[in-house]
PDB file of C-alpha atoms in Angstrom:
ATOM      1  CA  UNK W1166      -1.323  -9.185   7.762  1.00 62.00           C
ATOM      2  CA  UNK W1167      -3.648 -10.932   5.399  1.00 67.00           C
ATOM      3  CA  UNK W1168      -6.601 -10.545   7.830  1.00 71.00           C
ATOM      4  CA  UNK W1169      -5.692  -6.751   8.238  1.00 70.00           C
ATOM      5  CA  UNK W1170      -5.667  -6.297   4.506  1.00 68.00           C
ATOM      6  CA  UNK W1171      -9.040  -8.277   4.272  1.00 69.00           C
ATOM      7  CA  UNK W1172     -10.734  -6.035   6.999  1.00 68.00           C
ATOM      8  CA  UNK W1173      -9.555  -2.827   5.398  1.00 68.00           C
ATOM      9  CA  UNK W1174     -10.618  -3.859   1.893  1.00 68.00           C
ATOM     10  CA  UNK W1175     -13.968  -4.943   3.135  1.00 67.00           C
ATOM     11  CA  UNK W1176     -14.569  -1.913   5.319  1.00 67.00           C
ATOM     12  CA  UNK W1177     -13.679   0.224   2.325  1.00 67.00           C
ATOM     13  CA  UNK W1178     -15.920  -1.555   0.058  1.00 63.00           C
ATOM     14  CA  UNK W1179     -18.577  -3.513   1.944  1.00 59.00           C
ATOM     15  CA  UNK W1180     -20.686  -4.263  -1.023  1.00 64.00           C
ATOM     16  CA  UNK W1181     -19.732  -7.189  -3.212  1.00 59.00           C
ATOM     17  CA  UNK W1182     -16.090  -7.492  -1.901  1.00 57.00           C
ATOM     18  CA  UNK W1183     -14.000 -10.433  -3.448  1.00 59.00           C
ATOM     19  CA  UNK W1184     -10.470 -10.427  -2.566  1.00 61.00           C
ATOM     20  CA  UNK W1185      -7.713 -12.115  -4.474  1.00 60.00           C
ATOM     21  CA  UNK W1186      -4.182 -12.226  -2.926  1.00 58.00           C
ATOM     22  CA  UNK W1187      -0.909 -12.523  -4.672  1.00 61.00           C
ATOM     23  CA  UNK W1188       2.071 -12.066  -2.837  1.00 61.00           C
ATOM     24  CA  UNK W1189       5.437 -10.741  -4.246  1.00 59.00           C
ATOM     25  CA  UNK W1190       8.483 -12.754  -2.868  1.00 57.00           C
ATOM     26  CA  UNK W1191      10.867 -10.384  -4.544  1.00 55.00           C
ATOM     27  CA  UNK W1192      11.135  -7.683  -7.331  1.00 59.00           C
ATOM     28  CA  UNK W1193      11.079 -10.356 -10.183  1.00 63.00           C
ATOM     29  CA  UNK W1194       7.745 -11.833  -8.937  1.00 61.00           C
ATOM     30  CA  UNK W1195       5.241 -11.738 -12.011  1.00 65.00           C
ATOM     31  CA  UNK W1196       2.306  -9.611 -11.553  1.00 65.00           C
ATOM     32  CA  UNK W1197      -1.024 -11.377 -11.443  1.00 63.00           C
ATOM     33  CA  UNK W1198      -3.685 -10.673 -14.125  1.00 65.00           C
ATOM     34  CA  UNK W1199      -6.328  -8.199 -12.925  1.00 65.00           C
ATOM     35  CA  UNK W1200      -9.101  -9.534 -14.707  1.00 63.00           C
ATOM     36  CA  UNK W1201     -11.822  -7.799 -16.382  1.00 58.00           C
ATOM     37  CA  UNK W1202     -15.140  -6.237 -15.096  1.00 55.00           C
ATOM     38  CA  UNK W1203     -15.025  -7.748 -11.631  1.00 58.00           C
ATOM     39  CA  UNK W1204     -11.741  -6.234 -10.656  1.00 52.00           C
ATOM     40  CA  UNK W1205     -12.265  -2.688  -9.714  1.00 68.00           C
ATOM     41  CA  UNK W1206      -9.315  -2.173  -7.372  1.00 75.00           C
ATOM     42  CA  UNK W1207      -5.866  -3.166  -6.996  1.00 78.00           C
ATOM     43  CA  UNK W1208      -4.099  -2.795  -3.513  1.00 81.00           C
ATOM     44  CA  UNK W1209      -0.478  -3.060  -3.207  1.00 85.00           C
ATOM     45  CA  UNK W1210       0.919  -3.372   0.360  1.00 87.00           C
ATOM     46  CA  UNK W1211       4.418  -2.472   1.310  1.00 91.00           C
ATOM     47  CA  UNK W1212       6.014  -2.532   4.659  1.00 92.00           C
ATOM     48  CA  UNK W1213       7.193   0.535   6.068  1.00 95.00           C
ATOM     49  CA  UNK W1214      10.161  -1.275   7.532  1.00 94.00           C
ATOM     50  CA  UNK W1215      11.527  -1.309   4.131  1.00 93.00           C
ATOM     51  CA  UNK W1216      13.308   1.600   2.463  1.00 93.00           C
ATOM     52  CA  UNK W1217      11.508   2.518  -0.828  1.00 94.00           C
ATOM     53  CA  UNK W1218      13.708   2.078  -3.838  1.00 93.00           C
ATOM     54  CA  UNK W1219      12.781   2.846  -7.498  1.00 93.00           C
ATOM     55  CA  UNK W1220      14.464  -0.380  -8.676  1.00 91.00           C
ATOM     56  CA  UNK W1221      12.332  -2.571  -6.497  1.00 88.00           C
ATOM     57  CA  UNK W1222       9.119  -0.779  -5.183  1.00 90.00           C
ATOM     58  CA  UNK W1223       9.024   1.963  -8.139  1.00 93.00           C
ATOM     59  CA  UNK W1224       9.492  -0.890 -10.666  1.00 90.00           C
ATOM     60  CA  UNK W1225       6.530  -2.789  -9.119  1.00 88.00           C
ATOM     61  CA  UNK W1226       4.419   0.258  -8.903  1.00 91.00           C
ATOM     62  CA  UNK W1227       4.887   1.331 -12.599  1.00 92.00           C
ATOM     63  CA  UNK W1228       3.873  -2.429 -13.846  1.00 88.00           C
ATOM     64  CA  UNK W1229       0.886  -2.660 -11.658  1.00 87.00           C
ATOM     65  CA  UNK W1230      -0.333   0.792 -12.815  1.00 89.00           C
ATOM     66  CA  UNK W1231       0.053  -0.137 -16.032  1.00 88.00           C
ATOM     67  CA  UNK W1232      -1.937  -3.362 -15.628  1.00 84.00           C
ATOM     68  CA  UNK W1233      -4.550  -1.441 -13.415  1.00 84.00           C
ATOM     69  CA  UNK W1234      -4.917   1.038 -16.204  1.00 85.00           C
ATOM     70  CA  UNK W1235      -5.399  -1.734 -18.788  1.00 83.00           C
ATOM     71  CA  UNK W1236      -8.059  -3.326 -16.778  1.00 79.00           C
ATOM     72  CA  UNK W1237      -9.682  -0.263 -15.863  1.00 80.00           C
ATOM     73  CA  UNK W1238      -9.104  -0.940 -12.121  1.00 78.00           C
ATOM     74  CA  UNK W1239      -8.455   1.698  -9.369  1.00 80.00           C
ATOM     75  CA  UNK W1240      -5.012   1.443  -7.804  1.00 83.00           C
ATOM     76  CA  UNK W1241      -4.043   2.240  -4.092  1.00 86.00           C
ATOM     77  CA  UNK W1242      -0.880   1.660  -2.006  1.00 90.00           C
ATOM     78  CA  UNK W1243      -0.953   0.878   1.521  1.00 90.00           C
ATOM     79  CA  UNK W1244       2.040   1.192   3.695  1.00 94.00           C
ATOM     80  CA  UNK W1245       1.949  -1.050   6.624  1.00 92.00           C
ATOM     81  CA  UNK W1246       3.054   0.812   9.641  1.00 94.00           C
ATOM     82  CA  UNK W1247       2.729  -1.954  11.938  1.00 92.00           C
ATOM     83  CA  UNK W1248       6.241  -3.398  12.282  1.00 93.00           C
ATOM     84  CA  UNK W1249       7.947  -0.033  12.051  1.00 96.00           C
ATOM     85  CA  UNK W1250       5.789   1.449  14.740  1.00 94.00           C
ATOM     86  CA  UNK W1251       6.334  -1.325  16.958  1.00 94.00           C
ATOM     87  CA  UNK W1252      10.092  -1.214  16.683  1.00 95.00           C
ATOM     88  CA  UNK W1253      10.325   2.519  16.950  1.00 96.00           C
ATOM     89  CA  UNK W1254       7.412   3.389  19.446  1.00 94.00           C
ATOM     90  CA  UNK W1255       9.670   5.266  21.594  1.00 96.00           C
ATOM     91  CA  UNK W1256      11.078   7.597  18.858  1.00 96.00           C
ATOM     92  CA  UNK W1257       8.162   9.163  17.162  1.00 95.00           C
ATOM     93  CA  UNK W1258      10.579  11.390  15.187  1.00 97.00           C
ATOM     94  CA  UNK W1259      12.020   8.159  13.389  1.00 96.00           C
ATOM     95  CA  UNK W1260       8.388   7.317  12.372  1.00 96.00           C
ATOM     96  CA  UNK W1261       7.601  10.633  11.159  1.00 96.00           C
ATOM     97  CA  UNK W1262      10.832  10.560   9.009  1.00 97.00           C
ATOM     98  CA  UNK W1263      10.170   7.299   7.507  1.00 97.00           C
ATOM     99  CA  UNK W1264       6.528   8.307   6.735  1.00 96.00           C
ATOM    100  CA  UNK W1265       7.995  11.377   4.984  1.00 97.00           C
ATOM    101  CA  UNK W1266      10.417   9.157   2.983  1.00 96.00           C
ATOM    102  CA  UNK W1267       7.735   6.839   1.747  1.00 97.00           C
ATOM    103  CA  UNK W1268       5.225   9.950   1.026  1.00 95.00           C
ATOM    104  CA  UNK W1269       8.103  11.707  -1.043  1.00 96.00           C
ATOM    105  CA  UNK W1270       8.684   8.374  -2.979  1.00 97.00           C
ATOM    106  CA  UNK W1271       5.094   7.595  -3.702  1.00 96.00           C
ATOM    107  CA  UNK W1272       4.233  11.187  -4.705  1.00 94.00           C
ATOM    108  CA  UNK W1273       6.552  10.711  -7.662  1.00 95.00           C
ATOM    109  CA  UNK W1274       4.098   8.040  -9.067  1.00 94.00           C
ATOM    110  CA  UNK W1275       0.875   9.878  -8.720  1.00 91.00           C
ATOM    111  CA  UNK W1276      -0.759   6.807  -6.750  1.00 91.00           C
ATOM    112  CA  UNK W1277      -3.376   7.029  -4.002  1.00 89.00           C
ATOM    113  CA  UNK W1278      -1.739   5.757  -0.726  1.00 92.00           C
ATOM    114  CA  UNK W1279      -2.341   5.565   2.890  1.00 91.00           C
ATOM    115  CA  UNK W1280      -0.236   4.639   6.013  1.00 93.00           C
ATOM    116  CA  UNK W1281      -2.180   1.948   7.655  1.00 90.00           C
ATOM    117  CA  UNK W1282      -1.279  -0.260  10.767  1.00 90.00           C
ATOM    118  CA  UNK W1283      -2.790  -3.555   9.581  1.00 86.00           C
ATOM    119  CA  UNK W1284      -3.012  -4.862  13.022  1.00 85.00           C
ATOM    120  CA  UNK W1285      -5.397  -2.348  14.013  1.00 82.00           C
ATOM    121  CA  UNK W1286      -6.611  -0.495  11.097  1.00 72.00           C
ATOM    122  CA  UNK W1287      -8.358   2.845  11.636  1.00 73.00           C
ATOM    123  CA  UNK W1288     -10.775   2.821   8.438  1.00 71.00           C
ATOM    124  CA  UNK W1289     -11.789   6.294   8.587  1.00 75.00           C
ATOM    125  CA  UNK W1290      -8.162   7.634   8.760  1.00 79.00           C
ATOM    126  CA  UNK W1291      -7.159   5.296   5.932  1.00 74.00           C
ATOM    127  CA  UNK W1292     -10.092   6.412   3.726  1.00 72.00           C
ATOM    128  CA  UNK W1293      -9.217  10.248   4.437  1.00 78.00           C
ATOM    129  CA  UNK W1294      -5.743   9.411   3.211  1.00 79.00           C
ATOM    130  CA  UNK W1295      -6.680   7.752   0.137  1.00 74.00           C
ATOM    131  CA  UNK W1296      -8.753  10.681  -0.772  1.00 70.00           C
ATOM    132  CA  UNK W1297      -5.870  13.183  -0.602  1.00 62.00           C
ATOM    133  CA  UNK W1298      -4.825  12.356  -4.132  1.00 53.00           C
TER     134      UNK W1298
END
């Protein structure tokens, strides 16, 4: 997944891309400092296999949004569809339902987001989704 994130980030911002990873193991993981002038964008990645919860993903989004605003960084959310799409490849209705679930959840937070299969990212499609908000 890390390679997929790097590829997507560098494709969206080919000039001067500097990527710093900080994995959140659980809801109590401390968020990293976003830095100053060098940090222009914070990407948070969630797996579509998980069900979004206000107490977990919502709390994380709110905290990252505060840090992003304080650092004048732009924030985007990526929902990695790879695992869910592989598991439910024969039931497209289930995939549409989960995407709607995530969309409804993320809309409440007013953040830019995209559904991306990080094993084979469609950069143009991701960019279009990010521009919708």
